[in-house]
PDB file of C-alpha atoms in Angstrom:
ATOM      1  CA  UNK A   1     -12.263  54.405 172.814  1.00  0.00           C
ATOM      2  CA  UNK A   2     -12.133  57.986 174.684  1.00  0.00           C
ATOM      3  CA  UNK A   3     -15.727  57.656 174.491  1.00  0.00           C
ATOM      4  CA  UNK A   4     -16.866  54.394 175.283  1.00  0.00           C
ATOM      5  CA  UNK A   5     -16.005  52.275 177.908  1.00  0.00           C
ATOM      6  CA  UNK A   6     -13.194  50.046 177.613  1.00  0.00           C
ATOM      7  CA  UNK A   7     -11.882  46.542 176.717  1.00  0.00           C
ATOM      8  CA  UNK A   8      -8.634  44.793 176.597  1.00  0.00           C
ATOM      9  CA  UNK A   9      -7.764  46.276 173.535  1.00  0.00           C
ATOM     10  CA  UNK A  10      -7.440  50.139 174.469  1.00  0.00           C
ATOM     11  CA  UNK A  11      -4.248  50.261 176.107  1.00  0.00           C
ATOM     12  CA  UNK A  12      -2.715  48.931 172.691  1.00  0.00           C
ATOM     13  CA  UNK A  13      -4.982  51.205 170.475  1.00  0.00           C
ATOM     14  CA  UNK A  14      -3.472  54.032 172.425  1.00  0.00           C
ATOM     15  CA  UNK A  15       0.229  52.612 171.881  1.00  0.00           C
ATOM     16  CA  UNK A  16      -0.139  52.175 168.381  1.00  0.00           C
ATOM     17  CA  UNK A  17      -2.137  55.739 168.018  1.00  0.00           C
ATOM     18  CA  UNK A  18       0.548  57.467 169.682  1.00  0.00           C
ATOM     19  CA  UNK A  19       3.305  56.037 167.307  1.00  0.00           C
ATOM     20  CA  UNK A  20       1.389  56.512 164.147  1.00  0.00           C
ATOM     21  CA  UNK A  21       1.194  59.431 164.569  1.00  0.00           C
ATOM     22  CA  UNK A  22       4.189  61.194 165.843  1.00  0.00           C
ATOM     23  CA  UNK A  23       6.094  59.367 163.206  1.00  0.00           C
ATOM     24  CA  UNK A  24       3.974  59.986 160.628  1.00  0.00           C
ATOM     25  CA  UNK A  25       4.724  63.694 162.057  1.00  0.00           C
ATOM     26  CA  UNK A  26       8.075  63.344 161.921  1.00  0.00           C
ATOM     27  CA  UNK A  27       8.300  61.726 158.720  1.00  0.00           C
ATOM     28  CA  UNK A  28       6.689  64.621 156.901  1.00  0.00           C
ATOM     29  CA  UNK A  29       9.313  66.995 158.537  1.00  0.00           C
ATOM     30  CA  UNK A  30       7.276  69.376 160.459  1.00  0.00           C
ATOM     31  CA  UNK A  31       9.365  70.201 163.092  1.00  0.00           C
ATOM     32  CA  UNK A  32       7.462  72.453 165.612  1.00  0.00           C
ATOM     33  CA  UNK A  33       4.688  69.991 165.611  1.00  0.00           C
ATOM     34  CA  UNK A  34       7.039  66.801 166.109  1.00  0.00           C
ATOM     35  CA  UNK A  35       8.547  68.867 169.255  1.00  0.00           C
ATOM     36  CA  UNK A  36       5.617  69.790 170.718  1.00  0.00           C
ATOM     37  CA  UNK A  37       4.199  66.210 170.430  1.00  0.00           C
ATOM     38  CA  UNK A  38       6.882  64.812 171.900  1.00  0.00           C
ATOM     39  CA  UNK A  39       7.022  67.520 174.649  1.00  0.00           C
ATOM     40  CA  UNK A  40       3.403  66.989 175.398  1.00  0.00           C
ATOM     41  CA  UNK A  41       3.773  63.005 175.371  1.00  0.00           C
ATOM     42  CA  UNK A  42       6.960  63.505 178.054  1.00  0.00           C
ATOM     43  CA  UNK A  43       4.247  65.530 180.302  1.00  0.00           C
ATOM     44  CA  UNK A  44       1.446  62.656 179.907  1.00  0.00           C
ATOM     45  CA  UNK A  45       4.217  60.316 181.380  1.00  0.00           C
ATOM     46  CA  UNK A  46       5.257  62.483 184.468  1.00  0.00           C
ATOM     47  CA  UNK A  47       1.680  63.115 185.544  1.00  0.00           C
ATOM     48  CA  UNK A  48      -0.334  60.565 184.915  1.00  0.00           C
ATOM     49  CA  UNK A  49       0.114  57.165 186.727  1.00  0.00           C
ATOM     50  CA  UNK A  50      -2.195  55.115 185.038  1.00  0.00           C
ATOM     51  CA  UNK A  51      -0.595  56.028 181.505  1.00  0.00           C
ATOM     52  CA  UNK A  52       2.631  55.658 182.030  1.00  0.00           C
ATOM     53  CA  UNK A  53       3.691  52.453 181.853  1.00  0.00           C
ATOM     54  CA  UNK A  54       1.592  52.403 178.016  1.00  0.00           C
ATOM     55  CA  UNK A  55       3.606  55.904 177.143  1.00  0.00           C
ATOM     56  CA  UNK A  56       6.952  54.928 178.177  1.00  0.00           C
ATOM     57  CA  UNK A  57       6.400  52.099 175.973  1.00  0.00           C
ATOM     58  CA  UNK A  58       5.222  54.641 173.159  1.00  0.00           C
ATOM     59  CA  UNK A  59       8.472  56.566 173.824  1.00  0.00           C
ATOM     60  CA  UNK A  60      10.674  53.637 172.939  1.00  0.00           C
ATOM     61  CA  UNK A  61       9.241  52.868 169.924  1.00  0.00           C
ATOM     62  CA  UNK A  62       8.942  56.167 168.889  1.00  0.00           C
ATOM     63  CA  UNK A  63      12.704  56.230 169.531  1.00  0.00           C
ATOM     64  CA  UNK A  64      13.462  53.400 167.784  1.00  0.00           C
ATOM     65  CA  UNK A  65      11.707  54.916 164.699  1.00  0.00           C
ATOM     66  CA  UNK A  66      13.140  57.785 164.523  1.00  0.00           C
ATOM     67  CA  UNK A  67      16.568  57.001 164.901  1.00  0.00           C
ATOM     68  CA  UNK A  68      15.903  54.701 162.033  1.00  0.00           C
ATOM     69  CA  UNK A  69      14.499  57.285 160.138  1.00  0.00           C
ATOM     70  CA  UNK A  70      17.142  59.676 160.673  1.00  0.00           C
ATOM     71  CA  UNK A  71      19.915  56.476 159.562  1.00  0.00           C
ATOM     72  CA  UNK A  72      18.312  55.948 156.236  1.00  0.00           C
ATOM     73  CA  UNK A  73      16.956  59.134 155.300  1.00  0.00           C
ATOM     74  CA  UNK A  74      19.758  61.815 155.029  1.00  0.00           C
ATOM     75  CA  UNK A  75      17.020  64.268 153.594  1.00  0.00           C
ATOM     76  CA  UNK A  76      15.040  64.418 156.606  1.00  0.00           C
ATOM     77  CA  UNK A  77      18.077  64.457 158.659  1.00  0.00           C
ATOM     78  CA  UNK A  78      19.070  67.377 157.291  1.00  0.00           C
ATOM     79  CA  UNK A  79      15.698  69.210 157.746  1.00  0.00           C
ATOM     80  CA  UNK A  80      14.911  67.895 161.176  1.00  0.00           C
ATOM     81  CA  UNK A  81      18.468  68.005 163.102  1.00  0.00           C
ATOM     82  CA  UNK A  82      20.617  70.320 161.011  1.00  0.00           C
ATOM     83  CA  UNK A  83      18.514  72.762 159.898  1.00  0.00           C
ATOM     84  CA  UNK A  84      17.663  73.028 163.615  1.00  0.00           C
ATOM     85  CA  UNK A  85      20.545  73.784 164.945  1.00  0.00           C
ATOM     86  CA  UNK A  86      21.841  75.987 162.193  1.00  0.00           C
ATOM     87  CA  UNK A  87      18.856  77.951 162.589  1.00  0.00           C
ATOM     88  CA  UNK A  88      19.688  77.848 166.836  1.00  0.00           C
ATOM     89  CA  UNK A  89      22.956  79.018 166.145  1.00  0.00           C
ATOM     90  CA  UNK A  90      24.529  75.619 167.608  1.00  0.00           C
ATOM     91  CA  UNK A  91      26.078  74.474 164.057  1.00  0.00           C
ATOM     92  CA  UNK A  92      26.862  75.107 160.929  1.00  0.00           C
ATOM     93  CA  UNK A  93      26.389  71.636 160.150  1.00  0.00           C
ATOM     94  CA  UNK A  94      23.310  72.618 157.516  1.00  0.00           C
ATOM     95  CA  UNK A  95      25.350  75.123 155.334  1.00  0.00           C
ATOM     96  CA  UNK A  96      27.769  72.321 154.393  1.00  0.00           C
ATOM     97  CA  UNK A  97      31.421  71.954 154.418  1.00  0.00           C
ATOM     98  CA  UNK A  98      32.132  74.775 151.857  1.00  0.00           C
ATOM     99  CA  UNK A  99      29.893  77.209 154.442  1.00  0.00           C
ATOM    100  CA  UNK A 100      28.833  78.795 150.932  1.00  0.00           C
ATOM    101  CA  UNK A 101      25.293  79.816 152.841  1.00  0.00           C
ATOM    102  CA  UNK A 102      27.206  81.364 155.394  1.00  0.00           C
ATOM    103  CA  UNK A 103      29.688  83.408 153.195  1.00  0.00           C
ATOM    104  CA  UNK A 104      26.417  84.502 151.572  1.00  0.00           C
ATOM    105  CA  UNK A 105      25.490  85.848 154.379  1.00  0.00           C
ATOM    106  CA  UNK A 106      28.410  87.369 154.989  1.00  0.00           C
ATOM    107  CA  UNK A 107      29.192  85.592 158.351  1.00  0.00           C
ATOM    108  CA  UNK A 108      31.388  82.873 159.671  1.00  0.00           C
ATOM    109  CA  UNK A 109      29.196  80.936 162.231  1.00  0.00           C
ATOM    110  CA  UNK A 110      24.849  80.620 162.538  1.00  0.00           C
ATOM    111  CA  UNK A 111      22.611  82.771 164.268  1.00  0.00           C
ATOM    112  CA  UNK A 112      19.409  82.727 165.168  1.00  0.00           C
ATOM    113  CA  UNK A 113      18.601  85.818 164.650  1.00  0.00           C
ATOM    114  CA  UNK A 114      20.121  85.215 160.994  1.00  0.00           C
ATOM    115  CA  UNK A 115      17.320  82.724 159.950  1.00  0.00           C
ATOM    116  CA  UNK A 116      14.276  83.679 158.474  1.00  0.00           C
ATOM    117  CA  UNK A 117      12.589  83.393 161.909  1.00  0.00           C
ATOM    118  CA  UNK A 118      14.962  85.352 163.487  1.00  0.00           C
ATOM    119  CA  UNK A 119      14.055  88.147 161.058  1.00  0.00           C
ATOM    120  CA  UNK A 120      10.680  87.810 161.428  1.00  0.00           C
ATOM    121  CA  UNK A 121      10.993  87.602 165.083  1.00  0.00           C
ATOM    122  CA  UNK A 122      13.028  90.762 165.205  1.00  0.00           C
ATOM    123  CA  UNK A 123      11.022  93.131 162.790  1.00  0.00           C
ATOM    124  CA  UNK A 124       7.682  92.154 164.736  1.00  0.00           C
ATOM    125  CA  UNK A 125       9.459  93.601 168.076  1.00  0.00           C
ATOM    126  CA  UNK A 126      10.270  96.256 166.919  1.00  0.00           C
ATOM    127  CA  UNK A 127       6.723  96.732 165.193  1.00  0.00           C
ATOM    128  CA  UNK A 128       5.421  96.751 168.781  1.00  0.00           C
ATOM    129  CA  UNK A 129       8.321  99.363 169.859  1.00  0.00           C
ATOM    130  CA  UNK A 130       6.621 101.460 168.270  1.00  0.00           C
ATOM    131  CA  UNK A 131       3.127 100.611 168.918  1.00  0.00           C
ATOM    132  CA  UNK A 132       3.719  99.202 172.278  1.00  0.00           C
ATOM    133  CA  UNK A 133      -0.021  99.889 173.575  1.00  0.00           C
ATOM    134  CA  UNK A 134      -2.581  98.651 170.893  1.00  0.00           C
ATOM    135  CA  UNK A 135      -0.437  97.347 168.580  1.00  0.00           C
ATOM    136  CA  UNK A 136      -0.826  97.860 164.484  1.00  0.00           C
ATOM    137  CA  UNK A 137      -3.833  95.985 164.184  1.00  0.00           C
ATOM    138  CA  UNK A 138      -5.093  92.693 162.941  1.00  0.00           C
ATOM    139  CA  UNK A 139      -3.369  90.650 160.369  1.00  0.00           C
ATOM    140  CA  UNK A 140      -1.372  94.399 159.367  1.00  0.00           C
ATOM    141  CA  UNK A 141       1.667  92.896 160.177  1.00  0.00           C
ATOM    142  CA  UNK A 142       2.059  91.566 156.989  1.00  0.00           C
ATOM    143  CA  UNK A 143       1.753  95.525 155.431  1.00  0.00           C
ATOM    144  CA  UNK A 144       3.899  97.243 158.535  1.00  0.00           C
ATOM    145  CA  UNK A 145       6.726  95.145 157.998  1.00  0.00           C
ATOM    146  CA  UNK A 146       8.242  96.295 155.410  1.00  0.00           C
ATOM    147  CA  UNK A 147       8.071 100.072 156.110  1.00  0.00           C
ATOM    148  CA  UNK A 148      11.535 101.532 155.117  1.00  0.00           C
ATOM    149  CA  UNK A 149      11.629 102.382 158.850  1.00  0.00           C
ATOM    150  CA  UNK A 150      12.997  98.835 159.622  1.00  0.00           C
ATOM    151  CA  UNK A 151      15.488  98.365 156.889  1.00  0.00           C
ATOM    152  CA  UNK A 152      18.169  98.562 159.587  1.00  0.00           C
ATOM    153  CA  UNK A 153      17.550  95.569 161.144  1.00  0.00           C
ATOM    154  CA  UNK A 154      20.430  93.175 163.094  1.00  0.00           C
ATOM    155  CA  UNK A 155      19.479  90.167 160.726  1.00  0.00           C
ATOM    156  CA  UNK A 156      21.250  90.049 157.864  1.00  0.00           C
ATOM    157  CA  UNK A 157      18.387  88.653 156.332  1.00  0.00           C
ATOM    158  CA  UNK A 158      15.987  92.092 156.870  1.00  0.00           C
ATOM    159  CA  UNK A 159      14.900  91.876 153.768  1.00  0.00           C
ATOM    160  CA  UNK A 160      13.450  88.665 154.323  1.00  0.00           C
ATOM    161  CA  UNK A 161      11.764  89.883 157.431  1.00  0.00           C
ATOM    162  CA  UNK A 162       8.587  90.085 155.651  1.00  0.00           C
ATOM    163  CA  UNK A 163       5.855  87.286 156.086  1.00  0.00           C
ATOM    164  CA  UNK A 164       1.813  86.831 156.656  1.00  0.00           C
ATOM    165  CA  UNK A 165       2.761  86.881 160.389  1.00  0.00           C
ATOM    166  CA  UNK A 166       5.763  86.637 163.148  1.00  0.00           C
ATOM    167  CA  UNK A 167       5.735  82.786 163.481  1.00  0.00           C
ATOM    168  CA  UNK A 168       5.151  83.081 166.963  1.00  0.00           C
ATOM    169  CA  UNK A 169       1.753  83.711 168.727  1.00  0.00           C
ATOM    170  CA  UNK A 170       2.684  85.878 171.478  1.00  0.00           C
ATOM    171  CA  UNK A 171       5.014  88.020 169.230  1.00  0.00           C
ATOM    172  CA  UNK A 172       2.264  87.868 166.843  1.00  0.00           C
ATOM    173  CA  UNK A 173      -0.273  89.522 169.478  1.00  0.00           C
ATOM    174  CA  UNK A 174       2.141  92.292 170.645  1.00  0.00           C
ATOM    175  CA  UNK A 175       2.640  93.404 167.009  1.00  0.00           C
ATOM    176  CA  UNK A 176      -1.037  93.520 165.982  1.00  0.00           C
ATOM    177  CA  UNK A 177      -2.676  94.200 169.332  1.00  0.00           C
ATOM    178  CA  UNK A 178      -0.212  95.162 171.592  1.00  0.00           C
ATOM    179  CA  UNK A 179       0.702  94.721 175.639  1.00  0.00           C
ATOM    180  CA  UNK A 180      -3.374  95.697 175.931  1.00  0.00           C
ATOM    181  CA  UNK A 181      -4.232  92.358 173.527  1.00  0.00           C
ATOM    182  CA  UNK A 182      -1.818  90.004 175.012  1.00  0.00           C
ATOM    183  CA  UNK A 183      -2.992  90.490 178.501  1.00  0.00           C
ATOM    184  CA  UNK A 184      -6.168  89.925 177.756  1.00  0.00           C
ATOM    185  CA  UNK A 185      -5.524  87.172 176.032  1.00  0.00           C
ATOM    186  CA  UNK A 186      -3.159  86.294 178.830  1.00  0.00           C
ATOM    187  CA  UNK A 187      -6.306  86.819 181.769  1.00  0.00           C
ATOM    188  CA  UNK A 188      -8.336  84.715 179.069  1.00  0.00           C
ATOM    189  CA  UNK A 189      -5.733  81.498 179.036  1.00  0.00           C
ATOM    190  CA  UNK A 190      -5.284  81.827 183.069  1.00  0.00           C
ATOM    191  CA  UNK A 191      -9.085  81.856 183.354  1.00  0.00           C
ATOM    192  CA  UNK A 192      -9.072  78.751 181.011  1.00  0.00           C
ATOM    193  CA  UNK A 193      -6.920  77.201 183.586  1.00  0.00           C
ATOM    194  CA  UNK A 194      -8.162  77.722 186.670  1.00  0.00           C
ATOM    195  CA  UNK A 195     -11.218  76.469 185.443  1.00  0.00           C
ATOM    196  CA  UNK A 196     -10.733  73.206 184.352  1.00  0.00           C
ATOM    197  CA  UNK A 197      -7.721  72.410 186.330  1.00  0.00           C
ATOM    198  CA  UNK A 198      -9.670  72.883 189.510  1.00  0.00           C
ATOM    199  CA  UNK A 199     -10.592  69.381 190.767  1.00  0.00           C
ATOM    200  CA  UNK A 200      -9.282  67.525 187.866  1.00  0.00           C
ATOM    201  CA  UNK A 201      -7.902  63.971 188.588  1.00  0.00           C
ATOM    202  CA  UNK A 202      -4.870  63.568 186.663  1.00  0.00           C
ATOM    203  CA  UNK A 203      -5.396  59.616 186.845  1.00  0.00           C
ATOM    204  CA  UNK A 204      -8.993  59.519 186.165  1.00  0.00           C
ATOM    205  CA  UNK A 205      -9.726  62.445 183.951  1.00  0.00           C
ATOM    206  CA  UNK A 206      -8.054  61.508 180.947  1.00  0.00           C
ATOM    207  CA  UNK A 207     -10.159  63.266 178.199  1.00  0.00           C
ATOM    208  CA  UNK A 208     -10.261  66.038 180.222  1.00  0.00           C
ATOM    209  CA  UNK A 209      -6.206  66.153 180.715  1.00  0.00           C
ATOM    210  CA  UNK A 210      -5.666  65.410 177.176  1.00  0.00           C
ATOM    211  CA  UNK A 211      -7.380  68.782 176.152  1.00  0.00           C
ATOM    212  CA  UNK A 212      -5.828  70.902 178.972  1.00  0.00           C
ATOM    213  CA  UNK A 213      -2.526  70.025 177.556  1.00  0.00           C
ATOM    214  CA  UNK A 214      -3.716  70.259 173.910  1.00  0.00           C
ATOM    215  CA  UNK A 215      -4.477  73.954 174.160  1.00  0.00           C
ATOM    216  CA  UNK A 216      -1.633  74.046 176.456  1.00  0.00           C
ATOM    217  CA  UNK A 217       0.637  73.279 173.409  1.00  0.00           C
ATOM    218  CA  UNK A 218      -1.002  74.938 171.170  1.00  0.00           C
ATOM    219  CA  UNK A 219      -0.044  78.619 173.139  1.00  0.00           C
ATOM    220  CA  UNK A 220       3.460  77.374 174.429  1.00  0.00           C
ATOM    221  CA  UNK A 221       5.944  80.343 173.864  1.00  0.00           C
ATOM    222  CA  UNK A 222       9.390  78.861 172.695  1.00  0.00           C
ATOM    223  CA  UNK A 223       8.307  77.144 169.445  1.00  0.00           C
ATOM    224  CA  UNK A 224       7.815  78.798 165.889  1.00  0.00           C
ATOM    225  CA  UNK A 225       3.908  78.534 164.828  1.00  0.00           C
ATOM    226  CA  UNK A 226       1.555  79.566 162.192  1.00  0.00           C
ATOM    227  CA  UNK A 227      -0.707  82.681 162.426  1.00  0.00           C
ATOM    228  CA  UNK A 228      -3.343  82.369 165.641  1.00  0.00           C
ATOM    229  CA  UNK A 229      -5.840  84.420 163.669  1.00  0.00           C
ATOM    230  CA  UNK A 230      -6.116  82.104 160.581  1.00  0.00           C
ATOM    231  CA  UNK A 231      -9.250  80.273 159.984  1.00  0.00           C
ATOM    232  CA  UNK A 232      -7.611  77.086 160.521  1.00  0.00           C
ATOM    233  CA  UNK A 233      -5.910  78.224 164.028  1.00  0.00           C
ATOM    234  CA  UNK A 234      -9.171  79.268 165.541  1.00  0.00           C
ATOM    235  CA  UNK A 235     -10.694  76.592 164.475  1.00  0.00           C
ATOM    236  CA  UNK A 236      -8.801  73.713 166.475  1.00  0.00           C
ATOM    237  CA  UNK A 237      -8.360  76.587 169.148  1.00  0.00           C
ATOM    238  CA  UNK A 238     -11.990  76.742 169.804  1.00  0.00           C
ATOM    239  CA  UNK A 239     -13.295  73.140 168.844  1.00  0.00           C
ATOM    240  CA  UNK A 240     -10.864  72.051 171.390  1.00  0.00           C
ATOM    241  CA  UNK A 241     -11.943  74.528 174.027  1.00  0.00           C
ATOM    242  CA  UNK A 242     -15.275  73.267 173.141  1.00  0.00           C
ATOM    243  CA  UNK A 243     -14.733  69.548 173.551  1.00  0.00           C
ATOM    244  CA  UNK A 244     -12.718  70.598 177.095  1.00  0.00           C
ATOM    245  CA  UNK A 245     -16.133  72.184 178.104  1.00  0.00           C
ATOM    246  CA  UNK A 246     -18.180  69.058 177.263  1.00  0.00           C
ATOM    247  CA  UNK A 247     -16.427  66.413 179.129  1.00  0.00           C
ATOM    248  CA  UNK A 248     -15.171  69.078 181.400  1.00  0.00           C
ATOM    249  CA  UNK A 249     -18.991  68.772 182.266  1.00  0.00           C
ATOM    250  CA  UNK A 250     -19.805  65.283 181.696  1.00  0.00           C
ATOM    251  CA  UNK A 251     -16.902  64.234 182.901  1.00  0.00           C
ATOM    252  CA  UNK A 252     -18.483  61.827 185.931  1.00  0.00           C
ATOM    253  CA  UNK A 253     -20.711  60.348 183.551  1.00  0.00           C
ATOM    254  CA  UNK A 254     -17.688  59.687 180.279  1.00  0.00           C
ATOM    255  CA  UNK A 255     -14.921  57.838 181.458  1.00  0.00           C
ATOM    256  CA  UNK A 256     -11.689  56.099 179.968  1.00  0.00           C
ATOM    257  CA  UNK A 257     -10.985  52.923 181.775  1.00  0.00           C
ATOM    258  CA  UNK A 258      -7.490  51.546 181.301  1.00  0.00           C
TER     259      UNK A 258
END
């Protein structure tokens, strides 16, 4: 329906798309990719007139779902709310009432920094401490990290700190490339921008919008996400910057009509 033009249908197709699949998202308990959905669905509704009214809809019943979700499944309420906020440091919730995971740890209330992220996040910072201006090179995070050198680390989990990669793209680019790779990858993303934001319709171009924000998700800072330089990763990356560049082009002659 993105492609062809429209009937009376669409607006519904998009309703029941949009629920489908952020609830199948959230029923499978990945949480970075529920969050970001949800953050990029809240955008759609602020910017885009002609969507709204379809979204906010979407948004209810998304609601409704998940609340649901959360009442009968006490599983996936433990992975998607308390895990969360254990690992932000806003409850202990997660290590139960006997706080036996945080007496393991040696501590009496959660930090983030004393979650597997945190040590990840931590030992990749200091990776690029020490190799502030090129970094330690592609995918050699995964050797660097556990140099004795960073046995010392504020985490209490530091010997956990170890993984394929930071769990965080930008952190992820200072430790393997450095300040040098991250503004150019910076430069790159701003160019991607200006580019296709200049003279876009917000109302009109649709397909367009939808892949803006798409790549705009896919680099946003404050989230946990898998390694950028994995097959997988570039893939989507690029076959999305790709798509953006055909209707970016073709964009007076493809249109969605709601």
């Amino acid at each position: 329906f993105f492609i062809f033009k429209s009937n009376k249908y669409t607006q519904w197709i998009i309703l029941i798309m949009i629920v489908f699949s952020i609830t199948t998202i959230f029923l499978t308990g990945e949480r970075a990719a529920f969050i970001l959905s949800v953050f990029g669905l809240t955008i759609l509704i602020f910017i885009n007139n002609k969507l709204r009214k379809i979204l906010s809809y979407s948004t209810i019943l998304l609601f409704i779902f998940v609340v649901i979700s959360l009442a009968f499944n006490p599983v996936l309420k433990k992975r998607m709310l308390d895990y969360t906020f254990f690992q932000m440091g806003l409850s202990d919730k997660w290590a139960g009432e006997d706080k036996s995971y945080l007496a393991l740890l040696g501590k009496n209330k959660s930090k983030f920094i004393d979650s597997p992220h945190g040590a990840h996040y931590e030992v990749a910072y200091e990776i690029w401490k020490d190799n502030q201006l090129f970094g330690v090179g592609l995918k050699k995070f995964r050797i660097v990290c556990d140099d004795v050198k960073y046995n010392n680390l504020k985490s209490v989990l530091k010997k956990q700190r170890c993984s394929s990669h930071p769990h965080n793209t930008y952190l992820e680019l200072l430790s393997e490339t450095g300040v040098l790779g991250l503004i150019l990858f910076l430069v790159f993303i701003y160019n991607i921008f200006t580019k296709y934001l200049r003279g876009l319709n917000l109302n009109n171009d649709i397909i367009v919008l939808m892949l803006i924000l798409t790549i705009f998700l896919r680099i946003w800072p404050i989230i946990p996400t898998g390694s950028f330089f994995t097959n997988s990763s570039l893939v989507h990356f690029w076959l999305t910057l790709g798509l953006l560049n055909y209707f970016h082009v073709n964009k007076k002659n493809i249109k969605l009509q709601i």
